[in-house]
Coordinates of C-alpha atoms in Angstrom, one line a residue:
Chain D
X1 CA 143.7 192.6 82.6
X2 CA 146.6 191.0 80.8
X3 CA 148.4 187.7 81.4
X4 CA 151.0 189.4 83.6
X5 CA 148.4 190.3 86.2
X6 CA 147.6 188.0 89.1
X7 CA 145.0 190.5 90.4
X8 CA 143.0 193.0 88.5
X9 CA 140.4 195.1 90.4
X10 CA 138.1 197.5 88.6
X11 CA 136.2 200.3 90.3
X12 CA 136.0 198.5 93.5
X13 CA 133.6 199.8 96.2
X14 CA 132.6 198.5 99.6
X15 CA 129.9 199.9 101.7
X16 CA 128.9 199.0 105.3
X17 CA 125.4 200.4 105.6
X18 CA 125.9 204.1 104.9
X19 CA 129.7 204.0 105.4
X20 CA 131.8 203.7 102.3
X21 CA 135.0 201.9 103.3
X22 CA 136.5 201.3 99.8
X23 CA 135.9 203.9 97.1
X24 CA 136.4 203.2 93.4
X25 CA 139.7 201.4 93.7
X26 CA 141.4 200.3 90.4
X27 CA 144.4 198.1 91.0
X28 CA 146.5 195.6 89.2
X29 CA 149.1 193.3 90.8
X30 CA 151.6 191.6 88.6
X31 CA 152.5 187.9 88.9
X32 CA 155.5 187.5 91.2
X33 CA 155.1 191.1 92.5
X34 CA 155.4 192.1 96.2
X35 CA 152.9 194.8 96.9
X36 CA 152.5 196.6 100.2
X37 CA 149.3 198.4 101.1
X38 CA 149.8 201.1 103.7
X39 CA 147.6 203.5 105.4
X40 CA 146.4 204.7 108.7
X41 CA 144.0 202.7 110.8
X42 CA 140.5 202.8 109.3
X43 CA 141.9 203.7 105.8
X44 CA 140.3 200.6 104.3
X45 CA 143.4 198.6 103.6
X46 CA 142.3 195.4 105.4
X47 CA 138.9 195.6 103.7
X48 CA 140.6 196.0 100.3
X49 CA 142.8 193.0 101.1
X50 CA 139.6 191.0 101.9
X51 CA 138.0 192.1 98.6
X52 CA 141.1 191.2 96.6
X53 CA 141.4 187.8 98.2
X54 CA 137.8 186.8 97.9
X55 CA 137.1 186.8 101.6
X56 CA 134.7 189.7 101.1
X57 CA 132.4 190.6 98.2
X58 CA 132.5 194.1 96.8
X59 CA 129.4 196.3 96.8
X60 CA 130.3 197.1 93.2
X61 CA 133.2 196.6 90.9
X62 CA 135.0 193.5 89.8
X63 CA 137.9 191.4 91.0
X64 CA 139.8 189.1 88.7
X65 CA 142.1 186.8 90.6
X66 CA 144.5 184.5 88.7
X67 CA 142.4 185.0 85.6
X68 CA 139.1 184.2 87.2
X69 CA 136.3 186.7 88.0
X70 CA 135.5 186.0 91.6
X71 CA 133.0 188.8 92.1
X72 CA 129.9 186.7 91.6
X73 CA 131.3 183.3 92.9
X74 CA 129.3 181.5 95.6
X75 CA 130.8 181.1 99.1
X76 CA 131.7 177.5 98.4
X77 CA 133.3 178.4 95.0
X78 CA 135.3 181.1 96.8
X79 CA 136.4 178.6 99.5
X80 CA 137.6 176.1 96.9
X81 CA 139.3 178.9 95.0
X82 CA 141.1 180.1 98.1
X83 CA 142.2 176.6 98.9
X84 CA 143.7 176.1 95.5
X85 CA 145.1 179.5 94.8
X86 CA 145.5 181.7 97.8
X87 CA 147.4 181.7 101.1
X88 CA 146.6 183.9 104.1
X89 CA 148.8 185.2 106.9
X90 CA 146.9 187.1 109.6
X91 CA 148.0 189.5 112.3
X92 CA 146.5 187.3 115.0
X93 CA 147.9 184.1 113.5
X94 CA 144.5 182.4 113.7
X95 CA 145.8 178.9 114.5
X96 CA 143.5 176.2 115.8
X97 CA 144.3 175.8 119.5
X98 CA 143.5 172.1 119.7
X99 CA 145.8 171.1 116.8
X100 CA 149.6 170.8 116.9
X101 CA 151.9 173.0 114.8
X102 CA 152.1 170.5 111.9
X103 CA 148.4 169.8 112.0
X104 CA 147.7 173.6 111.8
X105 CA 150.0 173.8 108.8
X106 CA 148.1 170.9 107.2
X107 CA 144.7 172.3 108.0
X108 CA 143.8 173.4 104.4
X109 CA 144.7 169.9 103.2
X110 CA 142.5 168.1 105.6
X111 CA 139.5 167.9 103.2
X112 CA 141.8 167.2 100.2
X113 CA 142.0 163.6 99.2
X114 CA 145.7 162.8 99.8
X115 CA 147.2 160.3 102.1
X116 CA 147.7 161.3 105.7
X117 CA 151.3 160.4 105.3
X118 CA 151.8 162.8 102.4
X119 CA 149.9 165.5 104.2
X120 CA 152.1 165.2 107.2
X121 CA 155.3 165.1 105.1
X122 CA 154.4 168.3 103.3
X123 CA 153.5 170.0 106.6
X124 CA 156.8 168.9 108.2
X125 CA 158.7 170.0 105.1
X126 CA 157.3 173.5 105.4
X127 CA 158.0 173.6 109.1
X128 CA 161.6 172.7 108.3
X129 CA 161.8 175.6 105.9
X130 CA 160.5 177.8 108.7
X131 CA 163.0 176.2 111.1
X132 CA 160.2 175.0 113.2
X133 CA 160.4 171.3 112.7
X134 CA 161.4 170.7 116.3
X135 CA 158.1 172.3 117.4
X136 CA 156.0 170.3 115.0
X137 CA 154.1 168.5 117.8
X138 CA 153.6 171.5 120.0
X139 CA 150.2 173.2 120.3
X140 CA 149.9 177.0 119.6
X141 CA 149.5 177.8 123.3
X142 CA 153.1 176.7 123.9
X143 CA 154.6 178.7 121.0
X144 CA 155.9 182.2 121.0
X145 CA 154.4 184.9 118.8
X146 CA 157.1 184.5 116.2
X147 CA 156.8 180.8 116.2
X148 CA 153.0 181.0 115.7
X149 CA 153.5 183.3 112.8
X150 CA 156.0 180.9 111.2
X151 CA 153.4 178.2 111.5
X152 CA 150.8 180.5 110.0
X153 CA 153.1 181.2 107.1
X154 CA 153.8 177.5 106.6
X155 CA 150.0 177.0 106.6
X156 CA 149.6 179.7 103.9
X157 CA 152.1 177.8 101.7
X158 CA 150.8 174.2 102.1
X159 CA 148.6 174.4 99.0
X160 CA 151.4 175.9 96.8
X161 CA 149.4 179.2 96.4
X162 CA 150.0 181.6 93.5
X163 CA 149.5 184.5 95.8
X164 CA 149.8 185.1 99.6
X165 CA 147.8 187.8 101.3
X166 CA 149.3 189.0 104.6
X167 CA 147.3 191.3 106.9
X168 CA 149.7 193.0 109.3
X169 CA 151.8 189.9 109.6
X170 CA 154.2 191.4 112.1
X171 CA 151.6 193.6 114.0
X172 CA 151.8 191.4 117.1
X173 CA 155.5 190.8 117.1
X174 CA 158.6 192.4 118.6
X175 CA 161.2 194.1 116.3
X176 CA 163.6 191.1 116.1
X177 CA 160.9 188.7 115.3
X178 CA 159.4 191.2 112.8
X179 CA 162.7 191.2 110.9
X180 CA 162.8 187.4 110.9
X181 CA 159.3 187.1 109.6
X182 CA 159.9 189.8 107.0
X183 CA 163.0 188.0 105.8
X184 CA 161.0 184.8 105.4
X185 CA 158.3 186.6 103.3
X186 CA 161.0 188.3 101.2
X187 CA 162.7 184.9 100.6
X188 CA 159.4 183.3 99.5
X189 CA 158.9 186.2 97.1
X190 CA 162.4 186.2 95.8
X191 CA 163.1 182.5 95.7
X192 CA 159.8 181.1 94.6
X193 CA 158.4 184.0 92.6
X194 CA 155.4 184.1 94.9
X195 CA 153.0 187.1 94.5
X196 CA 152.6 188.8 97.8
X197 CA 150.1 191.4 98.9
X198 CA 150.8 192.7 102.4
X199 CA 148.8 195.2 104.5
X200 CA 150.8 197.1 107.0
X201 CA 150.8 200.4 108.8
X202 CA 154.6 200.2 109.1
X203 CA 156.3 202.2 106.4
X204 CA 159.7 200.6 107.1
X205 CA 158.3 197.2 106.5
X206 CA 156.6 198.4 103.3
X207 CA 159.9 199.6 102.0
X208 CA 160.9 195.9 101.4
X209 CA 158.1 195.5 98.8
X210 CA 158.3 196.1 95.1
X211 CA 155.5 198.6 95.2
X212 CA 153.7 200.5 97.8
X213 CA 150.0 201.4 97.5
X214 CA 148.9 204.1 99.9
X215 CA 145.3 204.3 101.1
X216 CA 143.4 207.0 102.8
X217 CA 139.7 207.2 103.5
X218 CA 139.0 204.2 101.3
X219 CA 140.8 205.5 98.3
X220 CA 144.1 204.6 96.7
X221 CA 146.4 207.6 96.7
X222 CA 149.2 206.1 94.7
Chain C
X1 CA 136.8 162.4 107.5
X2 CA 139.3 164.2 109.7
X3 CA 139.4 161.8 112.6
X4 CA 142.5 163.3 114.2
X5 CA 140.8 166.7 114.2
X6 CA 137.5 165.3 115.5
X7 CA 139.2 163.4 118.4
X8 CA 141.5 166.4 119.3
X9 CA 138.5 168.8 119.4
X10 CA 136.6 166.4 121.7
X11 CA 139.5 165.8 123.9
X12 CA 140.4 169.5 124.2
X13 CA 136.9 170.4 125.2
X14 CA 136.6 167.5 127.5
X15 CA 134.1 169.0 129.9
X16 CA 131.7 169.9 127.1
X17 CA 132.2 166.5 125.5
X18 CA 131.5 164.7 128.8
X19 CA 128.3 166.8 129.3
X20 CA 127.1 165.8 125.8
X21 CA 128.1 162.1 126.2
X22 CA 126.4 161.8 129.6
X23 CA 123.4 163.8 128.5
X24 CA 122.8 161.4 125.6
X25 CA 123.7 158.4 127.8
X26 CA 121.0 159.4 130.4
X27 CA 118.4 159.8 127.6
X28 CA 119.3 156.5 126.0
X29 CA 119.5 154.7 129.4
X30 CA 116.0 155.8 130.2
X31 CA 114.8 154.8 126.8
X32 CA 116.3 151.4 127.1
X33 CA 115.2 150.7 130.7
X34 CA 111.7 152.1 130.2
X35 CA 111.3 150.1 127.0
X36 CA 112.8 147.0 128.7
X37 CA 110.4 147.2 131.7
X38 CA 107.4 147.8 129.4
X39 CA 108.4 144.7 127.4
X40 CA 109.0 142.8 130.6
X41 CA 105.4 143.4 131.8
X42 CA 104.1 142.3 128.4
X43 CA 106.3 139.2 128.5
X44 CA 105.2 138.4 132.1
X45 CA 101.5 138.8 131.0
X46 CA 102.0 136.7 128.0
X47 CA 103.9 134.0 129.8
X48 CA 100.9 132.0 131.0
X49 CA 99.8 131.7 127.4
X50 CA 103.3 131.3 125.9
X51 CA 104.1 128.5 128.2
X52 CA 101.2 126.5 126.9
X53 CA 101.8 127.6 123.3
X54 CA 98.4 129.2 123.0
X55 CA 97.3 132.6 121.8
X56 CA 93.7 132.3 123.0
X57 CA 91.7 130.3 125.4
X58 CA 87.9 129.9 124.8
X59 CA 85.5 129.0 127.7
X60 CA 81.9 129.3 128.4
X61 CA 80.7 130.5 131.7
X62 CA 77.6 129.0 133.5
X63 CA 74.5 131.0 132.8
X64 CA 72.7 132.7 135.7
X65 CA 70.0 130.3 137.1
X66 CA 66.8 132.2 137.0
X67 CA 64.6 129.4 138.3
X68 CA 65.0 128.6 142.0
X69 CA 64.1 124.9 141.5
X70 CA 67.0 124.4 139.2
X71 CA 69.6 125.8 141.6
X72 CA 72.3 123.5 142.8
X73 CA 71.3 121.6 145.9
X74 CA 74.7 120.0 146.6
X75 CA 78.3 120.7 145.6
X76 CA 79.5 117.2 146.5
X77 CA 81.1 115.0 143.7
X78 CA 82.4 115.8 140.3
X79 CA 81.2 119.2 138.8
X80 CA 82.0 121.5 136.0
X81 CA 83.6 124.8 137.1
X82 CA 81.3 127.8 136.9
X83 CA 83.4 129.4 134.2
X84 CA 83.9 126.2 132.2
X85 CA 80.7 124.8 130.9
X86 CA 80.6 122.3 128.1
X87 CA 80.8 123.4 124.5
X88 CA 78.3 122.1 121.9
X89 CA 79.1 120.3 118.6
X90 CA 78.1 123.4 116.6
X91 CA 80.6 125.5 118.6
X92 CA 83.4 123.3 117.2
X93 CA 82.0 123.6 113.7
X94 CA 82.0 127.3 114.2
X95 CA 85.7 127.3 115.0
X96 CA 86.5 125.7 111.7
X97 CA 84.9 128.7 109.9
X98 CA 87.2 131.2 111.6
X99 CA 90.2 132.3 109.6
X100 CA 93.6 132.7 111.1
X101 CA 93.6 129.7 113.4
X102 CA 96.7 127.5 113.1
X103 CA 96.0 124.8 115.7
X104 CA 93.3 123.9 118.1
X105 CA 93.2 121.5 121.1
X106 CA 90.8 121.1 124.0
X107 CA 90.6 119.8 127.5
X108 CA 88.1 119.1 130.2
X109 CA 88.6 120.8 133.6
X110 CA 86.6 119.3 136.5
X111 CA 86.1 120.1 140.1
X112 CA 85.7 117.4 142.7
X113 CA 84.2 118.3 146.1
X114 CA 85.1 115.2 148.1
X115 CA 84.7 114.5 151.8
X116 CA 88.4 114.9 152.3
X117 CA 88.7 118.2 150.4
X118 CA 88.5 119.9 147.1
X119 CA 90.6 119.2 144.0
X120 CA 90.8 120.2 140.4
X121 CA 91.1 117.6 137.6
X122 CA 92.4 118.2 134.1
X123 CA 91.6 115.8 131.3
X124 CA 94.3 116.2 128.7
X125 CA 94.1 115.5 125.0
X126 CA 96.8 112.9 124.6
X127 CA 97.2 113.6 120.9
X128 CA 98.3 117.2 121.3
X129 CA 101.4 117.9 123.4
X130 CA 102.5 121.2 121.9
X131 CA 99.4 123.2 122.8
X132 CA 97.2 123.9 125.8
X133 CA 97.0 121.6 128.8
X134 CA 98.7 118.9 126.8
X135 CA 102.0 120.8 127.5
X136 CA 102.0 119.4 131.0
X137 CA 103.2 116.1 129.4
X138 CA 106.5 118.0 128.9
X139 CA 106.6 119.0 132.6
X140 CA 106.6 115.5 134.1
X141 CA 109.2 115.7 136.9
X142 CA 109.0 112.2 138.2
X143 CA 107.5 109.0 136.6
X144 CA 105.5 109.4 133.5
X145 CA 102.2 110.8 132.1
X146 CA 99.2 108.5 132.7
X147 CA 98.2 106.4 129.7
X148 CA 95.9 103.7 131.1
X149 CA 92.4 104.2 132.4
X150 CA 93.3 103.7 136.0
X151 CA 96.4 106.0 136.0
X152 CA 96.7 109.7 137.0
X153 CA 99.5 112.2 137.6
X154 CA 99.6 114.7 140.4
X155 CA 100.8 118.3 140.6
X156 CA 104.0 118.5 142.6
X157 CA 102.7 120.7 145.5
X158 CA 99.4 118.9 145.7
X159 CA 101.3 115.5 145.9
X160 CA 103.5 117.0 148.6
X161 CA 100.5 118.4 150.6
X162 CA 98.7 115.0 150.3
X163 CA 101.9 113.2 151.2
X164 CA 101.6 110.8 148.2
X165 CA 104.1 109.6 145.7
X166 CA 104.2 107.6 142.5
X167 CA 103.0 104.1 143.0
X168 CA 100.4 105.1 145.6
X169 CA 96.7 105.0 144.9
X170 CA 94.2 107.9 145.0
X171 CA 90.4 107.9 145.1
X172 CA 88.4 110.1 142.8
X173 CA 84.6 109.9 142.8
X174 CA 84.7 106.3 144.1
X175 CA 87.2 105.2 141.5
X176 CA 90.7 104.1 142.5
X177 CA 93.7 105.4 140.5
X178 CA 97.4 104.6 140.6
X179 CA 99.7 107.6 140.6
X180 CA 102.3 107.2 137.9
X181 CA 103.8 110.7 137.7
X182 CA 104.5 114.0 139.4
X183 CA 104.1 117.2 137.3
X184 CA 105.8 120.5 138.0
X185 CA 103.9 123.4 136.5
X186 CA 106.2 125.8 134.7
X187 CA 106.3 129.3 136.3
X188 CA 103.5 131.4 135.0
X189 CA 101.6 128.6 133.4
X190 CA 98.7 128.7 135.9
X191 CA 96.1 128.5 133.2
X192 CA 97.0 124.9 132.7
X193 CA 97.3 124.2 136.4
X194 CA 95.3 121.4 138.2
X195 CA 95.8 119.1 141.1
X196 CA 95.3 115.9 139.1
X197 CA 96.0 115.1 135.4
X198 CA 94.6 112.3 133.4
X199 CA 93.8 111.4 129.8
X200 CA 90.8 113.2 128.4
X201 CA 88.8 110.1 128.0
X202 CA 89.0 109.2 131.7
X203 CA 87.9 112.7 132.7
X204 CA 84.9 112.4 130.4
X205 CA 84.1 109.1 132.0
X206 CA 84.2 110.7 135.4
X207 CA 81.8 113.5 134.3
X208 CA 79.5 110.9 132.8
X209 CA 77.7 113.3 130.5
X210 CA 78.8 113.2 126.9
X211 CA 81.5 111.1 125.3
X212 CA 83.0 114.2 123.5
X213 CA 82.6 116.6 126.5
X214 CA 85.1 119.5 126.6
X215 CA 85.1 122.9 128.3
X216 CA 88.5 124.4 127.4
X217 CA 89.6 125.2 123.9
X218 CA 93.1 126.4 123.2
X219 CA 93.9 128.1 120.0
X220 CA 97.2 129.0 118.3
X221 CA 97.0 131.6 115.6
X222 CA 98.8 131.8 112.3
X223 CA 99.8 135.3 113.0
X224 CA 99.6 136.8 116.5
X225 CA 98.9 140.2 115.1
X226 CA 95.5 138.9 114.0
X227 CA 94.5 138.4 117.7
X228 CA 91.8 141.0 117.9
X229 CA 90.4 140.0 114.5
X230 CA 90.1 136.4 115.6
X231 CA 88.7 137.4 119.0
X232 CA 85.9 139.3 117.3
X233 CA 85.1 136.4 115.0
X234 CA 85.0 134.0 118.0
X235 CA 82.7 136.3 119.9
X236 CA 80.4 136.4 116.9
X237 CA 80.4 132.7 116.1
X238 CA 80.4 131.1 119.6
X239 CA 77.6 132.7 121.7
X240 CA 78.4 133.2 125.3
X241 CA 82.0 132.4 124.9
X242 CA 84.6 133.9 127.2
X243 CA 87.8 134.6 125.2
X244 CA 91.0 135.2 127.0
X245 CA 94.5 136.3 125.8
X246 CA 97.6 137.7 127.4
X247 CA 95.8 141.1 127.2
X248 CA 93.4 139.8 129.9
X249 CA 96.4 139.4 132.3
X250 CA 97.8 142.8 131.4
X251 CA 94.4 144.5 132.1
X252 CA 94.3 142.7 135.5
X253 CA 97.9 143.6 136.3
X254 CA 97.0 147.3 135.9
X255 CA 99.1 149.9 137.7
X256 CA 102.6 150.2 136.4
X257 CA 102.0 147.7 133.6
X258 CA 99.2 149.8 132.1
X259 CA 101.2 153.0 132.6
X260 CA 104.3 151.5 130.9
X261 CA 102.1 150.0 128.2
X262 CA 100.5 153.3 127.4
X263 CA 103.2 155.8 128.1
X264 CA 106.5 153.9 127.7
X265 CA 107.0 155.3 124.2
X266 CA 106.1 158.8 125.3
X267 CA 108.3 158.6 128.4
X268 CA 111.2 157.3 126.4
X269 CA 110.8 160.0 123.8
X270 CA 110.6 162.7 126.5
X271 CA 113.8 161.4 128.1
X272 CA 115.5 161.3 124.7
X273 CA 114.2 164.8 123.7
X274 CA 115.6 166.1 127.0
X275 CA 118.9 164.7 126.1
X276 CA 118.8 166.0 122.6
X277 CA 117.9 169.5 123.7
X278 CA 120.7 169.4 126.2
X279 CA 123.3 168.3 123.6
X280 CA 121.8 170.7 121.0
X281 CA 122.2 173.6 123.5
X282 CA 125.8 172.7 124.4
X283 CA 126.7 172.1 120.7
X284 CA 125.3 175.5 119.7
X285 CA 127.0 177.2 122.6
X286 CA 130.1 175.3 121.4
X287 CA 129.5 176.6 117.9
X288 CA 129.4 180.2 119.2
X289 CA 132.6 179.6 121.1
X290 CA 134.2 178.1 118.0
X291 CA 133.1 180.7 115.5
X292 CA 136.7 181.9 115.3
X293 CA 137.8 178.4 114.4
X294 CA 135.0 178.1 111.8
X295 CA 136.1 181.5 110.3
X296 CA 139.7 180.2 110.0
X297 CA 138.5 177.0 108.3
X298 CA 136.5 179.0 105.8
X299 CA 139.3 181.4 105.2
X300 CA 141.8 178.5 104.4
X301 CA 139.4 177.0 102.0
X302 CA 137.0 174.6 103.8
X303 CA 133.6 174.5 102.1
X304 CA 130.4 174.7 104.1
X305 CA 129.8 171.0 103.5
X306 CA 133.3 170.1 104.8
X307 CA 132.7 172.1 108.0
X308 CA 129.3 170.5 108.4
X309 CA 130.9 167.1 107.9
X310 CA 133.4 167.9 110.6
X311 CA 130.7 169.1 113.0
X312 CA 128.5 166.1 112.2
X313 CA 131.4 163.7 112.9
X314 CA 132.0 165.4 116.3
X315 CA 128.3 165.1 117.2
X316 CA 128.3 161.6 115.8
X317 CA 131.2 160.4 118.0
X318 CA 129.6 162.0 121.1
X319 CA 126.2 160.5 120.5
X320 CA 127.7 157.2 119.6
X321 CA 129.7 157.1 122.8
X322 CA 126.6 158.4 124.7
X323 CA 124.5 155.7 123.0
X324 CA 126.9 152.9 123.9
X325 CA 127.2 154.2 127.5
X326 CA 123.4 154.6 127.7
X327 CA 122.8 151.1 126.5
X328 CA 125.3 149.8 129.2
X329 CA 123.6 151.8 131.9
X330 CA 120.2 150.8 130.7
X331 CA 121.3 147.2 130.7
X332 CA 122.5 147.6 134.3
X333 CA 119.3 149.3 135.4
X334 CA 117.3 146.5 133.7
X335 CA 119.5 143.9 135.4
X336 CA 118.6 145.5 138.8
X337 CA 114.9 145.7 137.9
X338 CA 115.1 142.0 137.0
X339 CA 115.3 141.3 140.8
X340 CA 111.8 142.8 141.3
X341 CA 108.9 140.4 141.6
X342 CA 105.5 141.1 140.3
X343 CA 102.1 139.4 140.8
X344 CA 100.4 138.0 137.8
X345 CA 96.7 137.6 138.8
X346 CA 94.6 135.2 136.9
X347 CA 91.3 136.4 135.5
X348 CA 88.5 134.6 137.3
X349 CA 87.3 132.6 134.3
X350 CA 90.8 131.2 133.8
X351 CA 91.3 130.4 137.5
X352 CA 91.0 126.6 137.9
X353 CA 90.1 127.0 141.5
X354 CA 86.7 128.3 142.8
X355 CA 86.8 131.7 144.5
X356 CA 85.7 130.2 147.8
X357 CA 88.5 127.8 147.9
X358 CA 91.6 128.6 150.0
X359 CA 93.8 127.7 147.1
X360 CA 92.3 130.5 145.0
X361 CA 95.0 132.8 146.3
X362 CA 97.7 130.6 144.9
X363 CA 96.3 131.4 141.5
X364 CA 97.9 134.8 141.7
X365 CA 101.5 133.9 141.0
X366 CA 104.5 136.0 141.9
X367 CA 107.1 135.9 139.2
X368 CA 110.4 137.7 138.6
X369 CA 110.0 140.6 136.3
X370 CA 111.6 139.2 133.1
X371 CA 113.5 142.4 132.2
X372 CA 116.1 142.1 129.5
X373 CA 117.6 144.3 126.9
X374 CA 117.0 142.6 123.6
X375 CA 119.3 143.0 120.6
X376 CA 116.6 144.9 118.6
X377 CA 116.1 147.3 121.6
X378 CA 119.8 147.9 121.8
X379 CA 120.0 148.3 118.0
X380 CA 117.0 150.8 118.2
X381 CA 118.8 152.8 120.9
X382 CA 122.0 152.8 118.9
X383 CA 120.1 153.8 115.8
X384 CA 118.4 156.7 117.7
X385 CA 121.8 157.8 118.9
X386 CA 123.1 157.9 115.4
X387 CA 120.1 159.7 114.1
X388 CA 120.4 162.3 116.9
X389 CA 124.1 162.8 116.0
X390 CA 123.2 163.3 112.4
X391 CA 120.3 165.8 113.2
X392 CA 122.6 167.7 115.6
X393 CA 125.3 167.8 113.0
X394 CA 122.9 169.0 110.4
X395 CA 121.4 171.7 112.6
X396 CA 124.8 173.1 113.7
X397 CA 126.1 172.8 110.2
X398 CA 123.2 174.9 108.9
X399 CA 124.1 177.6 111.3
X400 CA 127.7 177.7 110.1
X401 CA 126.5 178.1 106.5
X402 CA 125.4 181.6 107.5
X403 CA 128.8 182.5 108.9
X404 CA 131.1 184.4 106.6
X405 CA 134.8 184.1 107.2
X406 CA 135.6 187.8 107.0
X407 CA 132.7 188.7 109.4
X408 CA 134.1 186.2 112.0
X409 CA 137.7 187.2 111.6
X410 CA 136.9 190.9 111.6
X411 CA 135.5 190.6 115.1
X412 CA 138.8 189.3 116.4

């Protein structure tokens, strides 16, 4: 790994019982790079994303994320690392139904010792960037799919992450909303220099990235 | 602490929150009311002693007459009650050797079987008004306590029954006394009850036996927790003594009082455990329902301890609300139970009236059950609620530590 890499994965394997889901993956992602991981369903792309982001531990191999070897980190160390360094955008949005839009955005900062006022201001600022400020007090159940994903993207950015992992971020959205969400992600990458690793099965979507990594049967093809 | 999140979670899952709050409230209410009733019985039983400021009363019952020629031929005149024979000088010396006694006083209780009826006479030590029969000096309702050799005071109901009032005269064993006061016996103070009160010296004169005669000794202890210890010493030092304390009343009250005495703690704990298991069950069910949410929290960087803190805060708020509600309900139940009346029977040796007398029944006094929720009881209930909240938070938090974010999110 050199200083240009935000992620460096070496000989990464993941087994679930006798099933090998990720097989000997070697992968580097440069700082500020937008990488799309594509492949069919069951190709291991989501598992690879989980391994790269520290949500999952590899069966063997190593992952170095932002200069830190996270392979042997404890659950709590990984949680704190994710809070400080990583943002997530999920296909199913994964918003907390009891909290309003701005509170969902601020969720990663709840345990952080900053004033409630600053936390709210930061969340509202991100919602403004997502053109969602007017929905700040609304709960997820009253938001459309596209609005939910905008809130989820804002949440992924609340901690000023160095890298955002997006797992099928447009998988549950219609085509118009997909375009809008993709535009937001591209802007974040282009304007802020954010590293972005996106898993998708949509090749058209992947075309927007700097680099496409294809997976099949747990292996990286290119 | 993420108060906003805590409150929103509880509000959003209002049904579950209400079940938890009411569950813990029922447990705490039962704990409070059972404990309050148990304490009330003890208070009622201790009242006869508390009212006269004594922890123990020592008496000596008449020995069984074995020889027929020494049996009583006539009951007429002044007599010592069967359960209150005179103490000897060495008995008083023995008292001084017993540790733990703070104050001692004595009295002379007499019976008079006159032509016009039966009456009880109490000779009161004028020097000691804070202990024993001397307390009646504080309960003078009309007039004053007798001071001169020809003065007496009467108990209110006796005076009413005899239709006599202060200023009238009254005959005892051929002597004429002027009534100078009317005494109203405090509720539950039957152990100091008599029809007629007079200075100890005059009672001794009426008995005409010994100038220092006494048949009732009242003791106050330095530390009430030494009660059984002092009782044992008394039994060893004063042969044939009958020693009574509030326990003697509690034993006679039997029934509910004994049950609550023995089982109140267990019953309270069972009620609380029921509430705890209910809330634990709903919280764990809640945890399963919220595993998605916990997965999200972990994914966005919450540590296990922070999630545990959140869950503990939620449990804490519910148990705190349940505890407060439970105390209020327990207070209300106790208030209602306070309208109940109970009978405090007097042990025969403390009964100033002979068993064959019609007045004997009056010695069993009916009193209101003195139920109250004390501050320490409320604080204990509140403390238990808080502990329960912390335990539940800890247990549910432990469960979340085994959850991995990716495992939870993968299932969705």
